[in-house]
Each structure stands twice: as structure tokens, then as C-alpha cells.
Coordinates of C-alpha atoms in Angstrom, one line a residue:
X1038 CA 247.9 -95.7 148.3
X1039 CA 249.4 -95.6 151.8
X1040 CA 252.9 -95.7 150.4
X1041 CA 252.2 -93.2 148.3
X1042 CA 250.6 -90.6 150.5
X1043 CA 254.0 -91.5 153.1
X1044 CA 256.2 -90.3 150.3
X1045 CA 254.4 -86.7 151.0
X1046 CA 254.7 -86.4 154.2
X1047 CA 256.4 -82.9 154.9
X1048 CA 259.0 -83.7 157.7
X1049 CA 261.7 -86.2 158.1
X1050 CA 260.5 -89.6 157.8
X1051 CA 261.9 -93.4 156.2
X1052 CA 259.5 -95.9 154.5
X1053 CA 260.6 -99.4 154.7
X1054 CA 259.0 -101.8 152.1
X1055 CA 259.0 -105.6 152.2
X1056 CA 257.9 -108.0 149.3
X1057 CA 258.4 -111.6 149.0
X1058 CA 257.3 -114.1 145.9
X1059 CA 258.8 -117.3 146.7
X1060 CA 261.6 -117.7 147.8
X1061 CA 262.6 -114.1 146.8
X1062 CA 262.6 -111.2 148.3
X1063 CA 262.8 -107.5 148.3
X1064 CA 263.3 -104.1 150.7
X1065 CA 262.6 -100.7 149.4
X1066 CA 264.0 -98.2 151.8
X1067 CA 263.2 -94.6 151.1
X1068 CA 264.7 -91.6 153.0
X1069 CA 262.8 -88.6 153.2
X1070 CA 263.9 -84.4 151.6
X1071 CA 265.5 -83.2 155.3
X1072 CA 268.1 -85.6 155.4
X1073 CA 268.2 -85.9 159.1
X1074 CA 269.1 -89.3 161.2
X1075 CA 269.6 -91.0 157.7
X1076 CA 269.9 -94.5 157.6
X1077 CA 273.6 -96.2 157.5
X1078 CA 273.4 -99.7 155.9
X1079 CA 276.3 -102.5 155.3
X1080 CA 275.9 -106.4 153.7
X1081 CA 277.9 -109.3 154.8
X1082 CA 277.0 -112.9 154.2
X1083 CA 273.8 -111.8 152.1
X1084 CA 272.5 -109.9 155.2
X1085 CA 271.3 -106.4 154.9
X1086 CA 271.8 -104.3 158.2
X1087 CA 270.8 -100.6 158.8
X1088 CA 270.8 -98.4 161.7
X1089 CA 270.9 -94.5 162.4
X1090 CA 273.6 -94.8 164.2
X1091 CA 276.9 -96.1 162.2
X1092 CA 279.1 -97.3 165.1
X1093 CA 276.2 -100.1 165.3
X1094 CA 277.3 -101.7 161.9
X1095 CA 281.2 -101.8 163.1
X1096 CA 281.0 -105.6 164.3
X1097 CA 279.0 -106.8 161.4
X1098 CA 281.3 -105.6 158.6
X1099 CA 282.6 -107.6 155.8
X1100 CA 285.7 -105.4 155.2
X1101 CA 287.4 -103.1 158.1
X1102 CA 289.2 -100.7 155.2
X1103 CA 289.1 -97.5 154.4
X1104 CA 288.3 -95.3 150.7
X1105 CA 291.4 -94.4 149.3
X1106 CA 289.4 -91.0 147.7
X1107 CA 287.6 -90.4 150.4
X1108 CA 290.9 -90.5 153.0
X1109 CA 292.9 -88.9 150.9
X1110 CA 290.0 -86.1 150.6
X1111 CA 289.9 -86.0 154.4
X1112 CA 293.6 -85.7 155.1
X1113 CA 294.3 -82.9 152.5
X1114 CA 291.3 -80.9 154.8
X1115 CA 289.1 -81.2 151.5
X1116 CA 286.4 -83.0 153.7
X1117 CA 284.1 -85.5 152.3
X1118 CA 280.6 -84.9 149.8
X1119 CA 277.6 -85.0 150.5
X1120 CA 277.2 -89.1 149.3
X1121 CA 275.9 -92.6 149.9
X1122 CA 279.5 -93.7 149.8
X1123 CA 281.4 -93.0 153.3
X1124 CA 285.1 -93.4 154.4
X1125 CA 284.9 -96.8 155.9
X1126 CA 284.3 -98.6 152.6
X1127 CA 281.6 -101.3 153.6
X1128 CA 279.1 -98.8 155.0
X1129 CA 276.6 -96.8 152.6
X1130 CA 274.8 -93.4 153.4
X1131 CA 271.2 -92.9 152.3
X1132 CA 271.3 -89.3 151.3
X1133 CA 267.7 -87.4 151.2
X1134 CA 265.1 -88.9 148.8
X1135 CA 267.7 -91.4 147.8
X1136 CA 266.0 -95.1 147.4
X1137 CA 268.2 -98.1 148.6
X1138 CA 266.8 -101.8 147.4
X1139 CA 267.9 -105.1 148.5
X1140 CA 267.1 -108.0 146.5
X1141 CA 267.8 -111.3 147.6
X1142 CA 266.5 -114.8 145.0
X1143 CA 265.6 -118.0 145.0
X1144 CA 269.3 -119.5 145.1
X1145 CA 270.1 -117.6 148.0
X1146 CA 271.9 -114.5 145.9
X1147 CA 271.5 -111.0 147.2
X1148 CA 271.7 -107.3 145.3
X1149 CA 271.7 -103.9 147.0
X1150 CA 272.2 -100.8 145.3
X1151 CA 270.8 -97.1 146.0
X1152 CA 269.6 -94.8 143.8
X1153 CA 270.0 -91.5 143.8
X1154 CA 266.7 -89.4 143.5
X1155 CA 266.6 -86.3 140.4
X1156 CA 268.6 -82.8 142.0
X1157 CA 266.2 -80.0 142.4
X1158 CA 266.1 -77.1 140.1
X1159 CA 267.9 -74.0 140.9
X1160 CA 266.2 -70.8 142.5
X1161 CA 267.0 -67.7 140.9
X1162 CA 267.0 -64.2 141.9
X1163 CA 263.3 -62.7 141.1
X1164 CA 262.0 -58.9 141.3
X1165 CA 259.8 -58.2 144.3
X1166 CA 256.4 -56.6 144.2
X1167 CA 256.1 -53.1 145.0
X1168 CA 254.5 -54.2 147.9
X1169 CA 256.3 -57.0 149.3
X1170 CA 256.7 -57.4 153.0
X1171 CA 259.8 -59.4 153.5
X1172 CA 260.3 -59.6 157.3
X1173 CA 257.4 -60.6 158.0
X1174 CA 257.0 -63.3 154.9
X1175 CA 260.2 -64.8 156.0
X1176 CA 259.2 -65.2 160.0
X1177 CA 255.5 -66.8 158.6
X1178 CA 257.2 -69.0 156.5
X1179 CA 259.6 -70.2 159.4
X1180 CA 256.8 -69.8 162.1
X1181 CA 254.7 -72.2 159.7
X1182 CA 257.4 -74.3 159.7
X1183 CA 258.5 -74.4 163.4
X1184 CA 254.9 -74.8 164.8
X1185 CA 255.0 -79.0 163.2
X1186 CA 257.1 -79.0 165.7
X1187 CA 256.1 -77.1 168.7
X1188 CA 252.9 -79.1 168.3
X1189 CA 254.3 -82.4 169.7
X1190 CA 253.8 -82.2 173.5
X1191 CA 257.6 -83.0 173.8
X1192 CA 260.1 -80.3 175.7
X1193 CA 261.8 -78.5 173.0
X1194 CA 265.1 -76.3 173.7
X1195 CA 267.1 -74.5 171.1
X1196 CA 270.5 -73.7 170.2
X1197 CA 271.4 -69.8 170.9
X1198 CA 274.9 -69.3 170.7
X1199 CA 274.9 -65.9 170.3
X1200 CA 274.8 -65.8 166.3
X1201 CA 272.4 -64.4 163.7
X1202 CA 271.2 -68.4 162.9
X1203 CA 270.4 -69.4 166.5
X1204 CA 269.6 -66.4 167.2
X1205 CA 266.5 -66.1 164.8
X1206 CA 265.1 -69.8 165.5
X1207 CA 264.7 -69.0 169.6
X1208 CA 263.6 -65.5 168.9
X1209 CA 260.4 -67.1 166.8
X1210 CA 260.2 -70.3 168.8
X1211 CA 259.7 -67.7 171.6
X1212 CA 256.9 -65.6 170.2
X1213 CA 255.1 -68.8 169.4
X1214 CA 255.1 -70.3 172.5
X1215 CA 254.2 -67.1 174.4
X1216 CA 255.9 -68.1 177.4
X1217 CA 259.4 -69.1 179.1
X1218 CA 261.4 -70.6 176.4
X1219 CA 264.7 -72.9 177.0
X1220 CA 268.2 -72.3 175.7
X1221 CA 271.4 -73.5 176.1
X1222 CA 274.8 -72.7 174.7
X1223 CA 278.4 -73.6 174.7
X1224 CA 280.3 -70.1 176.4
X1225 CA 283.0 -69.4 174.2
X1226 CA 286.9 -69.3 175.6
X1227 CA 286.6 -65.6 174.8
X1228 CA 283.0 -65.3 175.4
X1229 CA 283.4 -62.1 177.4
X1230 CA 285.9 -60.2 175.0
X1231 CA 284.0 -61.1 172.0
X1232 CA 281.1 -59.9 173.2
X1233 CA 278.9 -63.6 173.3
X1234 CA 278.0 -63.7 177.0
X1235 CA 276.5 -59.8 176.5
X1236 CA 274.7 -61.1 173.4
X1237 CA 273.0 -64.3 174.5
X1238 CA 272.3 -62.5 178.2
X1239 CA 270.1 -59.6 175.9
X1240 CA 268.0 -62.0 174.1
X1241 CA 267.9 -64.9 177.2
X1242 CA 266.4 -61.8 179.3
X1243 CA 264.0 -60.9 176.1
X1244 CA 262.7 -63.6 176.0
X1245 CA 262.3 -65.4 179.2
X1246 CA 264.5 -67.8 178.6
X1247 CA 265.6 -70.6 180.8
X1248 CA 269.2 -71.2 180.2
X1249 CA 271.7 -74.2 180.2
X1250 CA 275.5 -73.4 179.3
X1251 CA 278.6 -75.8 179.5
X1252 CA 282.3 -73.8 179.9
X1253 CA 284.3 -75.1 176.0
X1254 CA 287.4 -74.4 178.2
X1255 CA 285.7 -78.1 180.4
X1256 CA 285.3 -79.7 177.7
X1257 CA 288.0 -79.1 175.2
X1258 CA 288.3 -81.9 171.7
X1259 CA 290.0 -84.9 173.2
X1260 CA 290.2 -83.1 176.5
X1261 CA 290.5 -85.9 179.5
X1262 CA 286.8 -85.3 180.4
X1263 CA 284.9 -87.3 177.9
X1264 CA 287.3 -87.8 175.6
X1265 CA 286.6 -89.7 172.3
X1266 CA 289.8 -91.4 172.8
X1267 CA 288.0 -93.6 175.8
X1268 CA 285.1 -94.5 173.2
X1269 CA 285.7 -97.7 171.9
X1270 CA 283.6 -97.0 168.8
X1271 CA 284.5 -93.6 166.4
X1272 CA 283.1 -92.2 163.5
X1273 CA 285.6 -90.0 161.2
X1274 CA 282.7 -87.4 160.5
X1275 CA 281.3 -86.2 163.6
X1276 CA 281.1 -82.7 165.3
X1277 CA 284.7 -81.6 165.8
X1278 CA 283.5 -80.1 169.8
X1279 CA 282.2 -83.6 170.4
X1280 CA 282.7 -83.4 174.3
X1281 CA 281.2 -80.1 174.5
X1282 CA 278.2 -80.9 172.6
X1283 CA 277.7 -84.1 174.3
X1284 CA 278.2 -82.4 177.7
X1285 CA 275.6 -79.7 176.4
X1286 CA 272.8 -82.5 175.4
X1287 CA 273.5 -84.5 178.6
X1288 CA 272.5 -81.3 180.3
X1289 CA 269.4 -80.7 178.5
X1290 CA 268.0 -84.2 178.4
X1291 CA 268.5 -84.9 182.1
X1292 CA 265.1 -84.6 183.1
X1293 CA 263.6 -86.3 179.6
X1294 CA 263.7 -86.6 175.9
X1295 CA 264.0 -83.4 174.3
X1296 CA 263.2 -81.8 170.7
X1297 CA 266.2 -79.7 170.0
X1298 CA 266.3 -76.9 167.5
X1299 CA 269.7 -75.7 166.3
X1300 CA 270.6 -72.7 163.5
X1301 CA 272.0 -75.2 161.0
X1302 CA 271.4 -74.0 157.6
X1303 CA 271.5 -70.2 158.3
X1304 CA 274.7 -69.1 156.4
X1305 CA 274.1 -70.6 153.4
X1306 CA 270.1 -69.2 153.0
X1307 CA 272.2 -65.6 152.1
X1308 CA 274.4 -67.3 149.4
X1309 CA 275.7 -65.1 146.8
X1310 CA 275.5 -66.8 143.1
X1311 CA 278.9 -66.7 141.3
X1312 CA 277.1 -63.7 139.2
X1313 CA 276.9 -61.4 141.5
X1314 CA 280.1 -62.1 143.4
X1315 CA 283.3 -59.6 142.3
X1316 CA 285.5 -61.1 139.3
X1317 CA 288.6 -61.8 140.7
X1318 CA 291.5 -60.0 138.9
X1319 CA 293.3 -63.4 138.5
X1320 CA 291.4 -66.6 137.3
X1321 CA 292.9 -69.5 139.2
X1322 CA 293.9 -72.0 137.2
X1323 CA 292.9 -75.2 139.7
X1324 CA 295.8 -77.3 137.7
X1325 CA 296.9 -80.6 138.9
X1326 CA 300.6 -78.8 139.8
X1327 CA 299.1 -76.1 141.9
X1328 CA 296.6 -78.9 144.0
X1329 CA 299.7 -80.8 144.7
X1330 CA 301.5 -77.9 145.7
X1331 CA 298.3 -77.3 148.6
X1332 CA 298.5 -80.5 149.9
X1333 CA 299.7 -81.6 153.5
X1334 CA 303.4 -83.1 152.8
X1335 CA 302.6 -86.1 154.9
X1336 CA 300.3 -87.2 152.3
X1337 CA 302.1 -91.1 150.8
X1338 CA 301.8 -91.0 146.8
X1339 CA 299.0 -92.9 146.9
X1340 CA 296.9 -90.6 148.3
X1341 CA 297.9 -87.8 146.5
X1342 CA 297.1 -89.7 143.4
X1343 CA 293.6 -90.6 144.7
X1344 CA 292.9 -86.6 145.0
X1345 CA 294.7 -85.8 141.5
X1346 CA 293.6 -88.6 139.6
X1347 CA 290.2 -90.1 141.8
X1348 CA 286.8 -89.3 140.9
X1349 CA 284.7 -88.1 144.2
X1350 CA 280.9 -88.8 144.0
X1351 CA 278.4 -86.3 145.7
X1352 CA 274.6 -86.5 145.7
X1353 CA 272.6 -84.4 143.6
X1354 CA 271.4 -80.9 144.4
X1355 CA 268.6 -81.2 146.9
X1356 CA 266.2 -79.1 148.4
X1357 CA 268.8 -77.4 150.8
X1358 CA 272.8 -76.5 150.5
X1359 CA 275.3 -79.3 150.7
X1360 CA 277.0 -78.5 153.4
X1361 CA 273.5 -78.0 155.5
X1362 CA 272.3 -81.3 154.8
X1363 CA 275.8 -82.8 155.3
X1364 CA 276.4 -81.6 158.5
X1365 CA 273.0 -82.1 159.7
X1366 CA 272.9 -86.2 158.4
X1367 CA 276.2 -86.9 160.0
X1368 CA 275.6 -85.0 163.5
X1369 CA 272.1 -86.4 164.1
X1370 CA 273.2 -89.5 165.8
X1371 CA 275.7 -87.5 168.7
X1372 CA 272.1 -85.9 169.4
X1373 CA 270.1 -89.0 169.3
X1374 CA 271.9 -91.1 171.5
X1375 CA 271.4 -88.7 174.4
X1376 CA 267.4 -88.8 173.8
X1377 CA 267.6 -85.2 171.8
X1378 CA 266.0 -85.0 167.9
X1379 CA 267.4 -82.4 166.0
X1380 CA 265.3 -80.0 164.4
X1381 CA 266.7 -77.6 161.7
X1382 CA 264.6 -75.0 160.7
X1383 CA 266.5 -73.2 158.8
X1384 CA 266.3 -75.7 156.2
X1385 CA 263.1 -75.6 155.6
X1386 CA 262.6 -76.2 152.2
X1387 CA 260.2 -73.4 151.6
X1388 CA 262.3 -70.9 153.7
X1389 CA 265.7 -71.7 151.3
X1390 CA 263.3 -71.6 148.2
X1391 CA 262.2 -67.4 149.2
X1392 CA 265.3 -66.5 150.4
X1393 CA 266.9 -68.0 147.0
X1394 CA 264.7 -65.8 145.1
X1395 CA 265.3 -62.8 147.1
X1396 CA 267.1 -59.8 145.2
X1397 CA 271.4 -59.4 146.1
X1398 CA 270.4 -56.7 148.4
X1399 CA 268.4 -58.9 150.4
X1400 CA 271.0 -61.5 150.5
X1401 CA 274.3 -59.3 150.9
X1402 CA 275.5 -58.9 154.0
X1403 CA 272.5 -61.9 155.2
X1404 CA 270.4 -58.6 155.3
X1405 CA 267.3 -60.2 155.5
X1406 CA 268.4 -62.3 158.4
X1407 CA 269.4 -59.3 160.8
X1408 CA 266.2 -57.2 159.6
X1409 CA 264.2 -60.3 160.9
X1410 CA 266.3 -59.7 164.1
X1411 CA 265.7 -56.1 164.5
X1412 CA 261.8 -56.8 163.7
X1413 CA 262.0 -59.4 166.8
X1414 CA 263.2 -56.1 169.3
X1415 CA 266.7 -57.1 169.1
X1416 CA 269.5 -54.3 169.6
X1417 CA 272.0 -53.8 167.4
X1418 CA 274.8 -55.5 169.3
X1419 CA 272.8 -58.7 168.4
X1420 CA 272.1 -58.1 164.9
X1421 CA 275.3 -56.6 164.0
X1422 CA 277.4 -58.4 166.5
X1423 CA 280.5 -60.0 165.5
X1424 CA 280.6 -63.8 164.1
X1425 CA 282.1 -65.9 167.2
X1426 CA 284.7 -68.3 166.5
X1427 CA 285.7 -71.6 167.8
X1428 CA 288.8 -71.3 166.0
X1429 CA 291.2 -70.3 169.1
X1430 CA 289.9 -73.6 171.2
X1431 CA 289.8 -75.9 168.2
X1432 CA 293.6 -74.8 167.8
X1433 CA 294.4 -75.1 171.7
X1434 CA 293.6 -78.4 171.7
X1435 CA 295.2 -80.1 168.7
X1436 CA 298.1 -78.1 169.8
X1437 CA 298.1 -78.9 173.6
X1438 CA 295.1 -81.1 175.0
X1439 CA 295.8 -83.6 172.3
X1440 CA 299.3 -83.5 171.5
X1441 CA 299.9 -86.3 173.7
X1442 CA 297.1 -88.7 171.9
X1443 CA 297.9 -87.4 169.1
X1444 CA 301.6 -88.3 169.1
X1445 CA 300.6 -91.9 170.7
X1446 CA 298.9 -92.2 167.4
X1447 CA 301.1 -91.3 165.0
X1448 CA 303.8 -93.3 166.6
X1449 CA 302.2 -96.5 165.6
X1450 CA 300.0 -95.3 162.7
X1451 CA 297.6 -97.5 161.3
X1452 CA 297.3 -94.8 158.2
X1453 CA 300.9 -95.0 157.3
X1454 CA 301.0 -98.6 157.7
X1455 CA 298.1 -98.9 155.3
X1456 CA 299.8 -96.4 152.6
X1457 CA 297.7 -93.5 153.1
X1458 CA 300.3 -91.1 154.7
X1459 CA 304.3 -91.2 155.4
X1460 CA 304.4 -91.4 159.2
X1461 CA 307.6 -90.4 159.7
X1462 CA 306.8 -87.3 157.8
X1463 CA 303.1 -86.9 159.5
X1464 CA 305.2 -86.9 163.1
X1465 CA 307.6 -84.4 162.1
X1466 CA 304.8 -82.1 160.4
X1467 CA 302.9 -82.6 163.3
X1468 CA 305.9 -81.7 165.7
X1469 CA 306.9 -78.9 163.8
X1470 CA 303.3 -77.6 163.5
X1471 CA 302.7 -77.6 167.5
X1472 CA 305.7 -76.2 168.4
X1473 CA 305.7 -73.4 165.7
X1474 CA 304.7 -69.7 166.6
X1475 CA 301.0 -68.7 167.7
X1476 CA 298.2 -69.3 164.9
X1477 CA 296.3 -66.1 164.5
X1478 CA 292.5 -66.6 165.6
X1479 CA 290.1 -68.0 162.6
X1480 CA 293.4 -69.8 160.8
X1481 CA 292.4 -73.0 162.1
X1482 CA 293.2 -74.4 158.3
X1483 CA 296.8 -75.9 159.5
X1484 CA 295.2 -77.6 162.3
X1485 CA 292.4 -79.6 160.4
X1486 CA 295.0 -82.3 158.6
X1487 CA 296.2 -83.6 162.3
X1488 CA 293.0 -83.4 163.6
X1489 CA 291.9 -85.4 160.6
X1490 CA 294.4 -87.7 160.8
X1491 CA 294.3 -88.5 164.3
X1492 CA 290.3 -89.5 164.0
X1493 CA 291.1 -91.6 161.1
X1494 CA 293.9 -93.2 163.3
X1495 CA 291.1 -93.8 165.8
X1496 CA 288.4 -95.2 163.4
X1497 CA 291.0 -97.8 162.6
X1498 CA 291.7 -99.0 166.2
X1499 CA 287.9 -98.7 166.6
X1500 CA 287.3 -101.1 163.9
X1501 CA 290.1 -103.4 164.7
X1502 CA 288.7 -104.0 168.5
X1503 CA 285.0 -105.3 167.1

């Protein structure tokens, strides 16, 4: 009954079950619907070990290699699904309401495996009521939602970069709290010309805010200042600003522990079905010529045949977007290990369930979103302001902060030497790439392949020094 009733509970949790008859024994883990701080697990000598944080498990691995797919997928800037399985072969992911079990006998044998759970059915499109309120049921559902939160005596800050997602979250974590509120934000390179620092200073004076902000320009990917390349331990998947967001959280949890709310989930509660999205004139065809022809050139023939011919496994449909959930499980630990636990509201299951079944017109354009804005007091330069970018930076520093890491690495790469790219080829391409003419703002797409590269490169090294 009390495992039972622990399956229901309605925020993030995991259940840990152990049974023993004998000399046998068994572990039930069970990860709860939001996905967040999930569990990373590896076996070696019949011992199960698990741990939010995945950098733990990098002494106690059996294997120190890496999945061919799942590389390959990484270096062609496909990313990687939503899935127990992760790059680094020997360590697992339990995805949201996935089940892991660990069995070991009598004669000293041991199982694990991990099931996933069923995917959750669609929400379609459905024909309000003549007198439907939609503003305001969208802010009580997220209010509802936010207040399990607000409720736990804990500071809590939130994420307000200046967008519609962030943007939302503070503006109703403010009207519930009925008082100062705290923010904080990464400023932008351009944060003046595109109009962020005008944004976030409207709502931050709205509200009351109390705000914390760290310069991107400080704090660049790889710049000298915190730079990943001075961490002994890396993981592949983690938030491409690393340094500034680490910067950001060391700022906020200075004085204590702090609940942190962020926007995650925001552009994909407006997504359009492939319905009501334009036909294309011309149909591509997706064929096995025309994904070669896309790929990076560095690429060794191996990989490219693990993205041609290689089967990638994803979780099923659960109760939020993929790429929410993804992002959310494999950020969490950047925010735990500085004493921050990240709240998404924005995924709350109910909230992606209405706005699922909202009509086009609600969803085009993420309507509903900026009407919730404007019924919060916010001018239009907030609600209609325009998307900001981290394109420009992201660019800068693969180009110029990290070229010299960068270069260190491919000299004496650990990918080539494992058959994954061709290293003379990744320098060159590399070379070429930095030294070519300016990449206009928002194409960040050429960039991604190094930068993906390079933290591969320094998974390896981190793997080899435990």
C-alpha cells in the first residue's frame, strides 16, 4: 500500500525497493513522470551503482568506451534521444516512469535490465466552449502547479532571461508570493542592441524583483575562467554555457540552497501538429544518399555507417515533449551540485495536456503564451519582443576562446584513434571552419560538430584519468 500510494505522488520523486529470499536478492528502482535528477546507474563485478550525478560512476566502470550510434549521432550534430542508453556505453539513464531491476541469485549471478513504462496518448486539438476563458485557465493551472513549490519554506529564484518562457514563470511566481521576488539572468553579448536588458529591466521593476546577472562575455564555453577543460571529470551532454550557468547558480546559492525555477518546456507547449503546418512544395526524400551527403566530412566510415545503417533507441512518448524532458534530465546535476533544484513548470503535465488541446489559433504564433503576458501588465516590447540568441557567443568561442583547446585536442585525438572520426580531416575542417568568413547570427549549425567533437575528446581523457 505504501508503495503504491508513492507511485502517485505528483512531483519528481524515485522509489527504491529491496527484497531478499535467501541468498537472492532484488532492487526495483522506479523514476517518477518529470524526469528531473534521474538516476544514472552502471554494473561491474556484479555491483549495482547509481547516482544523480554521472561523473560519480566514472571510476567504477567496467568498460571506458564509447556507443558507436550514439557518437556518430553526436558528431553529425544529430544529438542524442531521449533514452536509458547514453554515449559512454557502461552507463544507463532511467528515463521518466521507466523501472530499472537488479537481480542478483544464490550462485552469486546478477541481472539488470530497465523497462520502459507505456508512451502516453496523444492530445489533440478540441473546440472550446463558447465561454471559455483561456488566460486565466492557463495561469490557474500553472499557479496550481507552481504553489507545490512555493510551499516549501526554501528560497526560490527563477530564470528571467528576457523570453516569453521565463518570462511567464516569474511573472506568476510573483503574483503568488505577493512580494519581492528574485531573478537572475545571463546578459546577453548584445543584450543592449537586441533589446534584453530593456525587457528584463520592465518586468524586474514590475515586479519587485531582486536581481542577480553574470556578463556571458566573463564567462564564455571553455573561456579560461572556469573552464571545463580544468575539470577532471566531463559529461558529453551538458549545457553548452556551462561556465556561465555555473557562474549564475554560484551566485544565487551563495547565501543557501535554493529552489530554482527555469522556462524549460515553453516552446514546445505551442507545437504545431504536422496537420496544420504548410505542405511543403517538395517532399524530401530523407534517402541514405542525401543523409550522407549532410554529414560532417571528418566523419571515419564507421561512423557514418552507424548513422546510415544503426538503429537509435528513444523512450516512449511521455507526458511532456522530448526535447523538454531531455534537456531537463541531463542539466539537473550542473544545478544540483551547487545546492540549486530545478523546477520546470512549464512542464507540468496538466499545463502541456490544455495547451495540447487548444485550437491552431491559440497555438500559432505561441498566442496563448504572450496573451498570458499581456494579462500579467506586460508591455508589448515584452510580449512581442524579439527571441534572443546565444548563437553569436556560442560561435565566438568555438571560433576563438577555444580554438586553442580545441586544436590541443584534435592533435592527439582519442576519437580518431578509436575510429570514430579521420583526424587529419577533423583538423583541417576545423581549421578551415575558424578561419573562414563571419557566420551570420543564429547559424550556429557549422559550429556544433567541433564543439561536439571536442567534449567527446574530453570525455575520453576524463575517463582515462579515473
Amino acid at each position: 500500500e505504501i508503495a503504491a500510494e508513492s507511485l502517485m505522488w505528483p512531483l519528481q520523486f524515485m522509489t527504491v525497493r529491496v527484497s531478499s529470499t535467501g541468498n537472492a536478492t532484488t532492487v526495483t528502482m522506479h523514476s517518477g513522470s518529470w524526469g528531473t535528477a534521474p538516476l544514472f546507474v552502471s554494473m561491474n563485478n556484479g555491483t549495482l551503482r547509481g547516482h544523480w550525478d554521472a561523473r560519480r560512476l566514472f571510476p567504477t566502470l567496467r568498460s571506458r568506451k564509447l556507443n558507436d550510434t550514439l557518437v556518430a549521432s553526436e558528431l553529425a550534430g544529430f544529438g542524442t534521444p531521449y533514452s536509458t542508453r547514453s554515449v559512454i556505453s557502461d552507463i544507463r539513464m532511467l528515463t521518466e516512469r521507466s523501472t530499472a531491476t537488479w537481480r542478483s541469485s544464490s550462485t552469486g549471478a546478477t541481472r539488470f535490465s530497465i523497462a520502459y513504462p507505456r508512451a502516453m496518448p496523444t492530445q489533440h486539438p478540441r473546440r472550446l466552449r463558447t465561454d471559455a476563458d483561456v488566460t486565466a485557465t492557463f495561469q490557474a493551472i500553472l499557479e496550481s502547479s507552481m504553489r507545490r513549490w512555493l510551499a516549501t519554506g526554501a528560497d526560490v529564484v527563477s530564470e528571467l532571461s528576457g523570453g516569453l518562457d521565463s518570462a511567464i514563470v516569474t511573472g506568476i511566481a510573483a503574483r503568488i508570493a505577493g512580494r519581492g521576488w528574485n531573478t537572475c539572468a545571463i546578459n546577453l553579448l548584445d543584450s543592449i542592441e537586441c533589446g534584453q536588458v530593456a525587457r528584463r529591466g520592465e518586468m524586474v521593476r514590475q515586479w519587485n524583483c531582486t536581481d542577480h546577472t553574470v556578463q556571458l562575455e566573463d564567462a564564455l564555453p571553455f573561456g579560461a575562467a572556469g573552464s571545463r577543460a580544468d575539470d577532471a571529470l566531463v559529461l558529453p551532454w551538458e549545457e553548452c554555457y556551462y561556465e556561465a550557468v555555473d557562474a549564475l547558480l554560484q551566485r544565487v546559492t551563495r547565501k543557501a540552497p535554493v529552489v530554482m525555477m527555469t522556462g524549460f518546456g515553453g516552446d514546445e507547449l505551442c507545437t504545431l501538429l504536422s496537420t496544420e503546418l504548410p505542405r511543403p512544395k517538395k517532399q524530401p526524400r530523407g534517402s541514405a544518399p542525401e543523409v550522407a551527403a549532410g554529414l560532417p566530412r571528418f566523419l571515419s566510415k564507421r561512423s557514418r555507417d552507424a548513422i546510415l545503417d544503426g538503429e537509435v533507441e528513444s523512450a516512449p512518448v511521455g507526458h511532456t515533449a522530448e526535447s523538454s524532458v531531455d534537456c531537463a534530465a541531463k542539466g539537473s546535476a550542473l544545478y544540483m551540485r551547487r545546492g540549486a533544484w530545478p523546477v520546470h513548470p512549464l512542464c507540468t503535465p496538466e499545463l502541456v495536456r490544455f495547451c495540447a488541446s487548444l485550437p491552431k489559433e491559440w497555438r500559432i504564433d505561441r498566442t496563448i503564451e504572450r496573451r498570458v503576458l499581456q494579462a500579467l501588465g506586460c508591455s508589448r516590447r515584452v510580449t512581442h519582443g524579439p527571441s534572443d540568441s546565444f548563437s553569436s557567443a556560442f560561435i565566438l568561442a568555438v571560433r576563438s576562446t577555444a580554438r586553442p583547446l580545441f586544436e590541443q585536442l584534435f592533435t592527439d585525438s582519442r576519437l580518431a584513434a578509436a575510429g570514430h572520426v579521420d583526424g587529419a580531416r577533423l583538423r583541417r575542417e576545423y581549421k578551415r571552419w575558424a578561419d573562414g568568413p563571419g557566420v551570420e547570427d543564429g547559424d550556429s549549425d557549422g559550429a556544433f560538430p567541433f564543439y561536439s567533437a571536442a567534449m567527446l575528446e574530453l570525455t575520453l581523457r576524463a575517463l582515462e584519468r579515473t
